[in-house]
MMTF fields as JSON, N, C-alpha, C and O atoms, coordinates in Angstrom:
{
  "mmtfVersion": "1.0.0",
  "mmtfProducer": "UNKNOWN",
  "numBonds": 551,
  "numAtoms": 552,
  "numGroups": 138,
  "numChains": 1,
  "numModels": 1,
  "chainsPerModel": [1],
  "groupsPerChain": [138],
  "chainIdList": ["A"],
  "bondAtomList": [4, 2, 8, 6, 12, 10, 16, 14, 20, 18, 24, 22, 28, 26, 32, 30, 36, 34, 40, 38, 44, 42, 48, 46, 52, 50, 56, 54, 60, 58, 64, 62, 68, 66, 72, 70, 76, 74, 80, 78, 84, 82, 88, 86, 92, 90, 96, 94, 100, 98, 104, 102, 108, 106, 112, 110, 116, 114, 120, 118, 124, 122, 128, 126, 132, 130, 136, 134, 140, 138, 144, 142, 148, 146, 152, 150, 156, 154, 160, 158, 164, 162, 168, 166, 172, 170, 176, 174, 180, 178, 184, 182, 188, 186, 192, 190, 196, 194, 200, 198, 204, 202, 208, 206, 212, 210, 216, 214, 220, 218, 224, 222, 228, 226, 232, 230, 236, 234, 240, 238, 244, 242, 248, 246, 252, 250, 256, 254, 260, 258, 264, 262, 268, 266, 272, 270, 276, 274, 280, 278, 284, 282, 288, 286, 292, 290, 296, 294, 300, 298, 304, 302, 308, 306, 312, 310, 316, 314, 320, 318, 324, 322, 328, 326, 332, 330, 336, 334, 340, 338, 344, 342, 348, 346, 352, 350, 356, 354, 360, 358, 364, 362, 368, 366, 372, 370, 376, 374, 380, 378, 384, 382, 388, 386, 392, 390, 396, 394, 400, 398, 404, 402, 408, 406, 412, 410, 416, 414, 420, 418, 424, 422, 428, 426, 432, 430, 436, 434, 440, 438, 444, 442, 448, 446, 452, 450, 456, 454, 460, 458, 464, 462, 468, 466, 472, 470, 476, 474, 480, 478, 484, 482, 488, 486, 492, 490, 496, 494, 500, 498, 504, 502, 508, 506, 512, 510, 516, 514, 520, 518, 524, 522, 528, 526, 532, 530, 536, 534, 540, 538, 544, 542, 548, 546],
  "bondOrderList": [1, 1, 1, 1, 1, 1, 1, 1, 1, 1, 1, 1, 1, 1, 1, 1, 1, 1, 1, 1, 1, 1, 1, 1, 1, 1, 1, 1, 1, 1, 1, 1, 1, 1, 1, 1, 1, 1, 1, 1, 1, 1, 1, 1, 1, 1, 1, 1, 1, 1, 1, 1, 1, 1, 1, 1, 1, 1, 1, 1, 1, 1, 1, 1, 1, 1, 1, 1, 1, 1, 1, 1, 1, 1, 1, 1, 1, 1, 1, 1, 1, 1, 1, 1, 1, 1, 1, 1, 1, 1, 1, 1, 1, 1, 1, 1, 1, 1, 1, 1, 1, 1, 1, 1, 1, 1, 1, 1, 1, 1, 1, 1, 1, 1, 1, 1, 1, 1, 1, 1, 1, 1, 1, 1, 1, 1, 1, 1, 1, 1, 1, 1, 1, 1, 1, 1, 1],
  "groupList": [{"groupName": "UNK", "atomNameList": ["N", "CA", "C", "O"], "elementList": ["N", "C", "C", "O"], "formalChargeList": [0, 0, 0, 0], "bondAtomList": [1, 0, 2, 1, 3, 2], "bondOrderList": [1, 1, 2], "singleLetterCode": "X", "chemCompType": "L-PEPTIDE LINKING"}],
  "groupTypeList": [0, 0, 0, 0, 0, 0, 0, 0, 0, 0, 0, 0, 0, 0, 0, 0, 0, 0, 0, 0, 0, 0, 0, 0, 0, 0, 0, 0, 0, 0, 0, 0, 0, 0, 0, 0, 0, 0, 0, 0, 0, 0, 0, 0, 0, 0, 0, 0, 0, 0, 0, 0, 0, 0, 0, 0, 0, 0, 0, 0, 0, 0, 0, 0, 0, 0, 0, 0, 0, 0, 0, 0, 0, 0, 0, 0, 0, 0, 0, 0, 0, 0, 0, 0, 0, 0, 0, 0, 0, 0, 0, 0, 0, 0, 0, 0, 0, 0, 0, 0, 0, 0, 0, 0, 0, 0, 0, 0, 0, 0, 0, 0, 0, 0, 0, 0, 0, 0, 0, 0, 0, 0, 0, 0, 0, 0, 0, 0, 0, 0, 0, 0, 0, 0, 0, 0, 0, 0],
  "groupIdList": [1, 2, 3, 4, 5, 6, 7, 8, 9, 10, 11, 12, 13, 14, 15, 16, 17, 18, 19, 20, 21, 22, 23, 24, 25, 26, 27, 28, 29, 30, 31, 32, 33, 34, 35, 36, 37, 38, 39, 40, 41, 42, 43, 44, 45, 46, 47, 48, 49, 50, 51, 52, 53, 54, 55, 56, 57, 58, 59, 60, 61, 62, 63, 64, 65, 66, 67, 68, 69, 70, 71, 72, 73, 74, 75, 76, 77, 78, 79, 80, 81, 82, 83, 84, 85, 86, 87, 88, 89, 90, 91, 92, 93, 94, 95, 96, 97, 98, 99, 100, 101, 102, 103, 104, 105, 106, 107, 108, 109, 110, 111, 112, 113, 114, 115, 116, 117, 118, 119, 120, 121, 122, 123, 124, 125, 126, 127, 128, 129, 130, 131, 132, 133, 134, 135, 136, 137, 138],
  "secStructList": [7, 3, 3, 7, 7, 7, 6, 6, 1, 7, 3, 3, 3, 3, 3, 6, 6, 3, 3, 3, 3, 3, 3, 1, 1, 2, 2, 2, 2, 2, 2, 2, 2, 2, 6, 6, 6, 7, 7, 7, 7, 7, 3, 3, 3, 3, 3, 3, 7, 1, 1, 1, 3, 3, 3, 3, 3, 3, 3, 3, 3, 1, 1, 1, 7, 1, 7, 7, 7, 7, 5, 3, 3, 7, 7, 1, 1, 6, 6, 6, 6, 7, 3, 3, 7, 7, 7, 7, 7, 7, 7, 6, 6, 1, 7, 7, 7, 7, 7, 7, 7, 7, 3, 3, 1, 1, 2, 2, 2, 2, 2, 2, 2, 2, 2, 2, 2, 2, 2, 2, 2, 6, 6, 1, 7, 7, 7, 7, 7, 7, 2, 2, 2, 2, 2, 6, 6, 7],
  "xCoordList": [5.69, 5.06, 3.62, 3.374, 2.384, 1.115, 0.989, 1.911, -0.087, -0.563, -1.653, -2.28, -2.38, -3.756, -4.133, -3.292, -5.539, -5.667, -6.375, -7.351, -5.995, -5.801, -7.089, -7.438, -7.547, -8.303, -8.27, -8.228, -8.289, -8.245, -6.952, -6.539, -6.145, -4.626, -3.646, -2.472, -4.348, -3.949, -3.721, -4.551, -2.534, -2.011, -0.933, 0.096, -1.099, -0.098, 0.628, -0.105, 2.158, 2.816, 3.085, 3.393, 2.665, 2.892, 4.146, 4.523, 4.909, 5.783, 5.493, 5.571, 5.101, 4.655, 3.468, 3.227, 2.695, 1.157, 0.979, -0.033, 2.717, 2.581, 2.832, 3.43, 2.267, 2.276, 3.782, 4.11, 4.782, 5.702, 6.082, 7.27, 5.087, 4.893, 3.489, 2.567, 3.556, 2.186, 2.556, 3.247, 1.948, 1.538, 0.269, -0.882, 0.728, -0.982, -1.207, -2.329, -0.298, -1.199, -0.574, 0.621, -1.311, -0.783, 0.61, 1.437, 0.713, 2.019, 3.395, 4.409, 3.294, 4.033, 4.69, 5.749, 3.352, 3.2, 3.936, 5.126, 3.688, 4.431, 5.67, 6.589, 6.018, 7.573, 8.226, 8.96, 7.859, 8.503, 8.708, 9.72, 7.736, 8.084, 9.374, 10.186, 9.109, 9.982, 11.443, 12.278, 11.689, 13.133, 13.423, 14.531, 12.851, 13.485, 13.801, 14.345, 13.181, 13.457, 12.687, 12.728, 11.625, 10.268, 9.316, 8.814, 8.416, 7.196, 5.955, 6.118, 4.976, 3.938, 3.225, 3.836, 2.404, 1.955, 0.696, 0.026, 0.108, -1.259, -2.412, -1.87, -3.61, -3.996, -4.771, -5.278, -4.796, -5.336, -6.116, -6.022, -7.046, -8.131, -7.991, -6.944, -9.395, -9.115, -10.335, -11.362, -9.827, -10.866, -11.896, -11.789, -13.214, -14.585, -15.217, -15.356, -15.718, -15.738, -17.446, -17.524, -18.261, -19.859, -20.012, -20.25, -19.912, -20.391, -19.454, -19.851, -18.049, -17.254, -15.978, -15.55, -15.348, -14.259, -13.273, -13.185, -12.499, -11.454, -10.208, -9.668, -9.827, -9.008, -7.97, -8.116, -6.31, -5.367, -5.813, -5.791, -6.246, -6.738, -6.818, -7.605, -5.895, -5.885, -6.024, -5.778, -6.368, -6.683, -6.301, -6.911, -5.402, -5.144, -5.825, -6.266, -5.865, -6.776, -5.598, -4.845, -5.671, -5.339, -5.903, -6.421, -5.714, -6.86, -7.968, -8.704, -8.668, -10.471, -10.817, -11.88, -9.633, -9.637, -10.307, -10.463, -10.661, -10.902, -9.622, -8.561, -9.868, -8.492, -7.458, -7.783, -6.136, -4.905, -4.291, -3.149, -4.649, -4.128, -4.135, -5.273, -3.926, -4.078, -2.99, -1.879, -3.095, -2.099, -2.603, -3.581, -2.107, -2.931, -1.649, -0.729, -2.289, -1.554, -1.439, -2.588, -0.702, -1.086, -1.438, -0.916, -2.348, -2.44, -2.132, -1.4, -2.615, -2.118, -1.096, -0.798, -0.623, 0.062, 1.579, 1.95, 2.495, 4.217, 4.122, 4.99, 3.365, 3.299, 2.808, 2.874, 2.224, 1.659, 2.726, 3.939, 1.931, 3.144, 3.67, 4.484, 3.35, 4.047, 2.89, 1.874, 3.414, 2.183, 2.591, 3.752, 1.379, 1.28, 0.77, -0.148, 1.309, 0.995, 1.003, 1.964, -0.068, -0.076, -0.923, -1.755, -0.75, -0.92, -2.47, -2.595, -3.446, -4.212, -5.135, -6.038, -4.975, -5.586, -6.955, -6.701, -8.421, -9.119, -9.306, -10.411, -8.67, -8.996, -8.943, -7.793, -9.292, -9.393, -8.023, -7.202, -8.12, -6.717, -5.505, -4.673, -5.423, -4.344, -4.031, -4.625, -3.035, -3.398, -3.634, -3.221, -4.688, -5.111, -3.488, -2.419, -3.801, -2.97, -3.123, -4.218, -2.58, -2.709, -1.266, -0.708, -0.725, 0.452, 1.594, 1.921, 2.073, 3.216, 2.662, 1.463, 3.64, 3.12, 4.276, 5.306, 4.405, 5.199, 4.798, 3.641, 5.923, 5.823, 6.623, 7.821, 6.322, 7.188, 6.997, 6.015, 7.959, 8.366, 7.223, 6.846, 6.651, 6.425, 4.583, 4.519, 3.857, 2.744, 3.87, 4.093, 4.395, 4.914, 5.821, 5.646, 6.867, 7.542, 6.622, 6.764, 5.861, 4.548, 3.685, 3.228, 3.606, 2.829, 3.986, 3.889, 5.428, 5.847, 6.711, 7.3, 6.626, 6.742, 5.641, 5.808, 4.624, 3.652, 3.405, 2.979, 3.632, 3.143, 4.674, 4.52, 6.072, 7.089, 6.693, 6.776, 6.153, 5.893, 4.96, 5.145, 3.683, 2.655, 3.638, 3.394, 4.346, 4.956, 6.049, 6.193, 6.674, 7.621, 6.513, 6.642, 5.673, 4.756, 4.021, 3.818, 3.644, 3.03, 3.548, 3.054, 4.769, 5.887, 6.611, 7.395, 6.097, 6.821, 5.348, 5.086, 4.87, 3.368, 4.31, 4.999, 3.916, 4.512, 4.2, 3.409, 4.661, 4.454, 3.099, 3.082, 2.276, 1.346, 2.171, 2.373, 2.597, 2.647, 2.544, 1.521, 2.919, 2.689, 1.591, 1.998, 0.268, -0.104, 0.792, 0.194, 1.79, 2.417, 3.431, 3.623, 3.976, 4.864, 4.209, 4.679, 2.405, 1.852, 1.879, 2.812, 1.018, 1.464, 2.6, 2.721, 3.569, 4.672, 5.593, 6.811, 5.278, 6.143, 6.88, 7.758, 6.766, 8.065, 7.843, 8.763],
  "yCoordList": [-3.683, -2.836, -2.594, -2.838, -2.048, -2.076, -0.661, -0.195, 0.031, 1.447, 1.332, 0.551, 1.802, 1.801, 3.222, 4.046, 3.47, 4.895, 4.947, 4.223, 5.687, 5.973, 7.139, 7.579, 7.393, 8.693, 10.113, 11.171, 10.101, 11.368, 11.42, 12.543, 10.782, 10.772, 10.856, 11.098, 10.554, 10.511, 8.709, 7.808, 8.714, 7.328, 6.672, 7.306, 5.548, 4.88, 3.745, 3.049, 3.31, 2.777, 1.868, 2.159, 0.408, -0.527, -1.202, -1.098, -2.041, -3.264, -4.568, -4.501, -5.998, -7.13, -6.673, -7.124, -5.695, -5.617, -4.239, -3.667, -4.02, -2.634, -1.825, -2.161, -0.578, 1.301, 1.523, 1.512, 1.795, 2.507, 3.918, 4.151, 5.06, 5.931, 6.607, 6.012, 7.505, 8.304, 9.88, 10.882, 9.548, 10.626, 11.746, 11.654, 12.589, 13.25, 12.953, 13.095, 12.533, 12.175, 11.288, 11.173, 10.321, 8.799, 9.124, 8.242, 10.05, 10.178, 10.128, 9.521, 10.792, 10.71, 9.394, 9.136, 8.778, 7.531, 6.876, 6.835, 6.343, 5.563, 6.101, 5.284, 7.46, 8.13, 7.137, 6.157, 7.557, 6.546, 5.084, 4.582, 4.113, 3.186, 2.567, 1.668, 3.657, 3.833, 3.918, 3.337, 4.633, 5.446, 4.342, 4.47, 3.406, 2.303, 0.929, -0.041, 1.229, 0.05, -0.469, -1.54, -0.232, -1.331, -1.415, -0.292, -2.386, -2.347, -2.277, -2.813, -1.691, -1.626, -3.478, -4.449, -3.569, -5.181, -4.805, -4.118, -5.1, -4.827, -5.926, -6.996, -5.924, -6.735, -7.811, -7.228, -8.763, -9.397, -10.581, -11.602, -10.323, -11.408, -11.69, -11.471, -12.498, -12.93, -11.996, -11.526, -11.931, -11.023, -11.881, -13.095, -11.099, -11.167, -10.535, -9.323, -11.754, -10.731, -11.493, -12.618, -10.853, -10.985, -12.149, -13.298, -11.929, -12.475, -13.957, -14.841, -14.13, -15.611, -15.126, -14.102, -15.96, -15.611, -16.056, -17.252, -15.071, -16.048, -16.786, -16.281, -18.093, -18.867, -18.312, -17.866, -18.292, -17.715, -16.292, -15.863, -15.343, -13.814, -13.31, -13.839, -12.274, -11.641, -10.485, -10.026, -9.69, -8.277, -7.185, -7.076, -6.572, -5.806, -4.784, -4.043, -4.849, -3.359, -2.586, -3.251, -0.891, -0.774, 0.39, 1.282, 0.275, 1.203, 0.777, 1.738, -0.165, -0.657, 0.214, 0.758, 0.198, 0.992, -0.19, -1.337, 0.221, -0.425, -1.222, -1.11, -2.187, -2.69, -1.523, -0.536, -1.956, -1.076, -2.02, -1.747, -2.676, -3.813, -5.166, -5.13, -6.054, -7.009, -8.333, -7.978, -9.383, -10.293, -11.557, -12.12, -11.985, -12.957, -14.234, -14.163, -15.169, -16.484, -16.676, -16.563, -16.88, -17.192, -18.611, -19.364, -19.034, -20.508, -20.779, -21.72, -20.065, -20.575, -19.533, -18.395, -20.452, -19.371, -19.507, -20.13, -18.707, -18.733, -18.367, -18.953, -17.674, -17.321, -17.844, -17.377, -19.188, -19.991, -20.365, -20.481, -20.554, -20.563, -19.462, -19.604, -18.387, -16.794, -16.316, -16.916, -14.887, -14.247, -12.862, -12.471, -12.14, -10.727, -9.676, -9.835, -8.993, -7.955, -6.124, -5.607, -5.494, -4.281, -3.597, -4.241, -1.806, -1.187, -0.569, -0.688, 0.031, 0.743, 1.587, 0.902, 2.596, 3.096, 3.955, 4.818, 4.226, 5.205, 5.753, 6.295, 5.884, 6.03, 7.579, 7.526, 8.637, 9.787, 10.179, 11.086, 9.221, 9.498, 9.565, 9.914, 9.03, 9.52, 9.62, 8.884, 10.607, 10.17, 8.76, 7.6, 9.718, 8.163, 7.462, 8.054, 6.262, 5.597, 4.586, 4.245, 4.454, 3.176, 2.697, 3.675, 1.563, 2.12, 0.904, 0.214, 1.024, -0.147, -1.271, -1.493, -2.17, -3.335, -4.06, -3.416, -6.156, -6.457, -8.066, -8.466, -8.863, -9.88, -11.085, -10.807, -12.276, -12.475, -14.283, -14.712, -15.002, -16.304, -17.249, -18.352, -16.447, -16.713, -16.068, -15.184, -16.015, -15.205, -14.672, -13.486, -15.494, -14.521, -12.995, -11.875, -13.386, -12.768, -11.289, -10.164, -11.64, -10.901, -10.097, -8.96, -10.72, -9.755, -8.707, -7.622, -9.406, -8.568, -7.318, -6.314, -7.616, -6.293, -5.252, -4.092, -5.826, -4.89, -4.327, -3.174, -5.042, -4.105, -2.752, -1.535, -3.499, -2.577, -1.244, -0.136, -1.687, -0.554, 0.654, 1.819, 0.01, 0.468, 1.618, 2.817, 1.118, 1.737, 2.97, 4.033, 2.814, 3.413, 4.687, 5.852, 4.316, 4.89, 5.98, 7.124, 5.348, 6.705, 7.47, 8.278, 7.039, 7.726, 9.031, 9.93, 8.722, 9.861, 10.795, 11.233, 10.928, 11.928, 13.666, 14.225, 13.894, 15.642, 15.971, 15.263, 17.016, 17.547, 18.596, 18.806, 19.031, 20.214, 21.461, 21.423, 22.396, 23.691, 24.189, 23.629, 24.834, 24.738, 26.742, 27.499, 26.958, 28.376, 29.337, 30.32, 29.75, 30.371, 30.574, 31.728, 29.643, 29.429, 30.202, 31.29, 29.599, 30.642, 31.831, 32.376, 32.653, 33.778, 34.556, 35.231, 34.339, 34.902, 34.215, 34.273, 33.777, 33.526, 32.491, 32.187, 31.957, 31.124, 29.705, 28.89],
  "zCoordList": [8.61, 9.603, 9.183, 8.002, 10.134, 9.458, 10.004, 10.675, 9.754, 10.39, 10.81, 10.093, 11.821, 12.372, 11.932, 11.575, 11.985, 12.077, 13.254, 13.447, 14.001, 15.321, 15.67, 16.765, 14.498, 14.44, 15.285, 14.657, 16.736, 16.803, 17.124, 16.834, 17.563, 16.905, 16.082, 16.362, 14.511, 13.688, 13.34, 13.217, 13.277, 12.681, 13.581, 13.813, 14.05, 14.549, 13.89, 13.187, 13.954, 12.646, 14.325, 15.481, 13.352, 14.534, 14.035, 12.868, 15.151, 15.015, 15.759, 16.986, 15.094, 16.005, 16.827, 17.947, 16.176, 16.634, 17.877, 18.283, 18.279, 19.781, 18.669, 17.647, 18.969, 18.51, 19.267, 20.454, 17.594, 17.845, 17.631, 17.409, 17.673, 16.71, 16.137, 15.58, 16.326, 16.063, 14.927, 15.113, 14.111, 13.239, 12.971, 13.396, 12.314, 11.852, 10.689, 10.202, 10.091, 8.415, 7.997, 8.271, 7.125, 6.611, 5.762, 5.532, 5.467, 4.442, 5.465, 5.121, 6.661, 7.346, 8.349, 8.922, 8.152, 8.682, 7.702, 8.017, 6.626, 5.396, 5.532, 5.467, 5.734, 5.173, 6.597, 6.473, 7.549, 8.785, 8.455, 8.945, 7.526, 7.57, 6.708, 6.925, 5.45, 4.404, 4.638, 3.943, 5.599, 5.854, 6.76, 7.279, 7.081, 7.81, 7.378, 7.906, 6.039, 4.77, 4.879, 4.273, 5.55, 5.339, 4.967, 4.977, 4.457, 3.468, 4.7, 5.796, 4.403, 4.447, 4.74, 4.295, 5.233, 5.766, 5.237, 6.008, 3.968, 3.346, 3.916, 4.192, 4.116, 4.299, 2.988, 2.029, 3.019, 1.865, 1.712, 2.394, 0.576, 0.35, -0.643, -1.253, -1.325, -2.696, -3.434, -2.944, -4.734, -5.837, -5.838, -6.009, -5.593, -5.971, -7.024, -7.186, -7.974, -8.866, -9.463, -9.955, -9.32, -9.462, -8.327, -8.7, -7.32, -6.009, -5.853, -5.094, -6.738, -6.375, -6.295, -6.829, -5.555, -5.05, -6.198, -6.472, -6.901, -8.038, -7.238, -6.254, -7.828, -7.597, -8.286, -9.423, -7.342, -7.9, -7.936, -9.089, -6.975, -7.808, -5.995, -5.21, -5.631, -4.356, -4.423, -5.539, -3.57, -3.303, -2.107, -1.043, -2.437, -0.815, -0.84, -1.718, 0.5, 1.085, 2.266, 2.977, 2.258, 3.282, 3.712, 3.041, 5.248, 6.128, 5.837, 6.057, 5.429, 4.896, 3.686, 3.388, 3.071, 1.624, 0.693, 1.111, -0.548, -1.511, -1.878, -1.264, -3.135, -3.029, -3.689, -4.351, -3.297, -3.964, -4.953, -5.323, -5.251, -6.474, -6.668, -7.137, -6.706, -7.218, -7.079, -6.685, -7.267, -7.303, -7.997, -7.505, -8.942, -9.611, -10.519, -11.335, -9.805, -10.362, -11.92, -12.347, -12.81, -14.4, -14.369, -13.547, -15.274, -15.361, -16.854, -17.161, -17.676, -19.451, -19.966, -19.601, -21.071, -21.819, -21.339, -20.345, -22.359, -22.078, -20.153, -19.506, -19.524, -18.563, -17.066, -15.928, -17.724, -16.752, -15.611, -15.787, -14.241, -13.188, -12.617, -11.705, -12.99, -12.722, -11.757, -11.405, -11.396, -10.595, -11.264, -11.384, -11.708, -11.942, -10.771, -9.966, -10.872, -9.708, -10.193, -10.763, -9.873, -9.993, -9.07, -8.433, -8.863, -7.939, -8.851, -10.07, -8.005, -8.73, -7.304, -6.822, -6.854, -5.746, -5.757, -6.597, -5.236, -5.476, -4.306, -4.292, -3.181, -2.414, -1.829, -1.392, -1.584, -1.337, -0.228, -0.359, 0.792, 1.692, 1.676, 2.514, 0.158, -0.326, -1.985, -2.773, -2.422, -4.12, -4.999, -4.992, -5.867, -6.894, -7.734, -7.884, -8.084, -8.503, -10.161, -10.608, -10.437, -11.312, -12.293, -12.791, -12.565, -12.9, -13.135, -14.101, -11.577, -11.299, -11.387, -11.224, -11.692, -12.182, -12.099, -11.899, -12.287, -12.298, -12.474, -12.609, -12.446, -12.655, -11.503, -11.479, -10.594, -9.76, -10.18, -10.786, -9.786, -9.836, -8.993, -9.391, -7.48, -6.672, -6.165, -7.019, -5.763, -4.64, -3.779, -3.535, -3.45, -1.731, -2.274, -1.795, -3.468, -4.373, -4.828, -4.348, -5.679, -5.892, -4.756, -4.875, -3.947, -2.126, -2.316, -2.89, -1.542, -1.041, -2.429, -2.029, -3.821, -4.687, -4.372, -3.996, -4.576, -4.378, -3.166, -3.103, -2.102, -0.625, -0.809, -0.709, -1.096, -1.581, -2.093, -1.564, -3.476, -4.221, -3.966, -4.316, -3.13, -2.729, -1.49, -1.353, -0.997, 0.562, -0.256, 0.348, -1.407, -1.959, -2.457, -2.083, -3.155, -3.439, -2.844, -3.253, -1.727, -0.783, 0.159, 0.946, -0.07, 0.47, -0.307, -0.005, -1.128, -2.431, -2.638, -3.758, -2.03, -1.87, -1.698, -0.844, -2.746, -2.555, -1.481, -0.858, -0.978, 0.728, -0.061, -1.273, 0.698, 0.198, 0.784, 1.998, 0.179, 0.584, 1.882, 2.277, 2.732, 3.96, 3.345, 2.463, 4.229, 3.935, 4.269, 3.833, 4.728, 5.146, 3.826, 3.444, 3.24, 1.628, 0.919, 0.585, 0.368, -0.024, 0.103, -0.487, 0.813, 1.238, 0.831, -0.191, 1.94, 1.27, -0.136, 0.036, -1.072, -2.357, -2.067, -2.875, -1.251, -1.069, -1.48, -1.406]
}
């Protein structure tokens, strides 16, 4: 599933590209996609890194976020042939990250851990307090 931000709407959680669903805040948006067993559809390029594009080396973004992590082919070593994958977020819209990580047989294997984890992830965003809890003690 992917999310648009819809802006003065909030967030819309698409399926096959139509708006099934509208939120006010991305957490709620992810919790919807979550509770339906599904990952997040990140979008992705390849790492640039001093103005070249690395071979074997991808990057997701979501919402036109910076990247959220990484995906990278091994070429030497006991590990060559593998893909590494980890999460790392700075993005203000939702909490910072850095962390999960993993290892897959495959790229496609590797995408879809990480778009997983990333979706498991911002799904588990503490609720904030509602002011009213405050207030009264609760």
């Amino acid at each position: 599933m992917k999310i648009r931000d819809a802006t003065a709407d909030g967030y819309e959680v698409l399926e096959d590209g139509e708006p099934i669903w509208s939120f006010e805040t991305i957490v709620e948006a992810v919790r919807f996609v979550w509770d339906r067993g599904a990952r997040l559809w990140l979008d992705w390029d390849r790492t640039v890194i001093s103005g070249e594009a690395r071979p074997h080396d991808f990057a997701p973004t979501f919402l036109g976020s910076d990247s959220v992590g990484r995906v990278m082919g091994e070429q030497h070593g006991p590990s060559a042939g593998t893909w590494a994958w980890s999460i790392s977020t700075h993005d203000d819209r939702w909490r910072k990250h850095g962390g999960q990580r993993g290892r897959e047989p495959t790229k496609e294997k590797a995408v879809a851990a990480l778009e997983r984890e990333f979706t498991d992830y911002l799904a588990d965003t503490p609720q904030k307090p509602s002011p009213y809890a405050q207030t009264k003690g609760l």
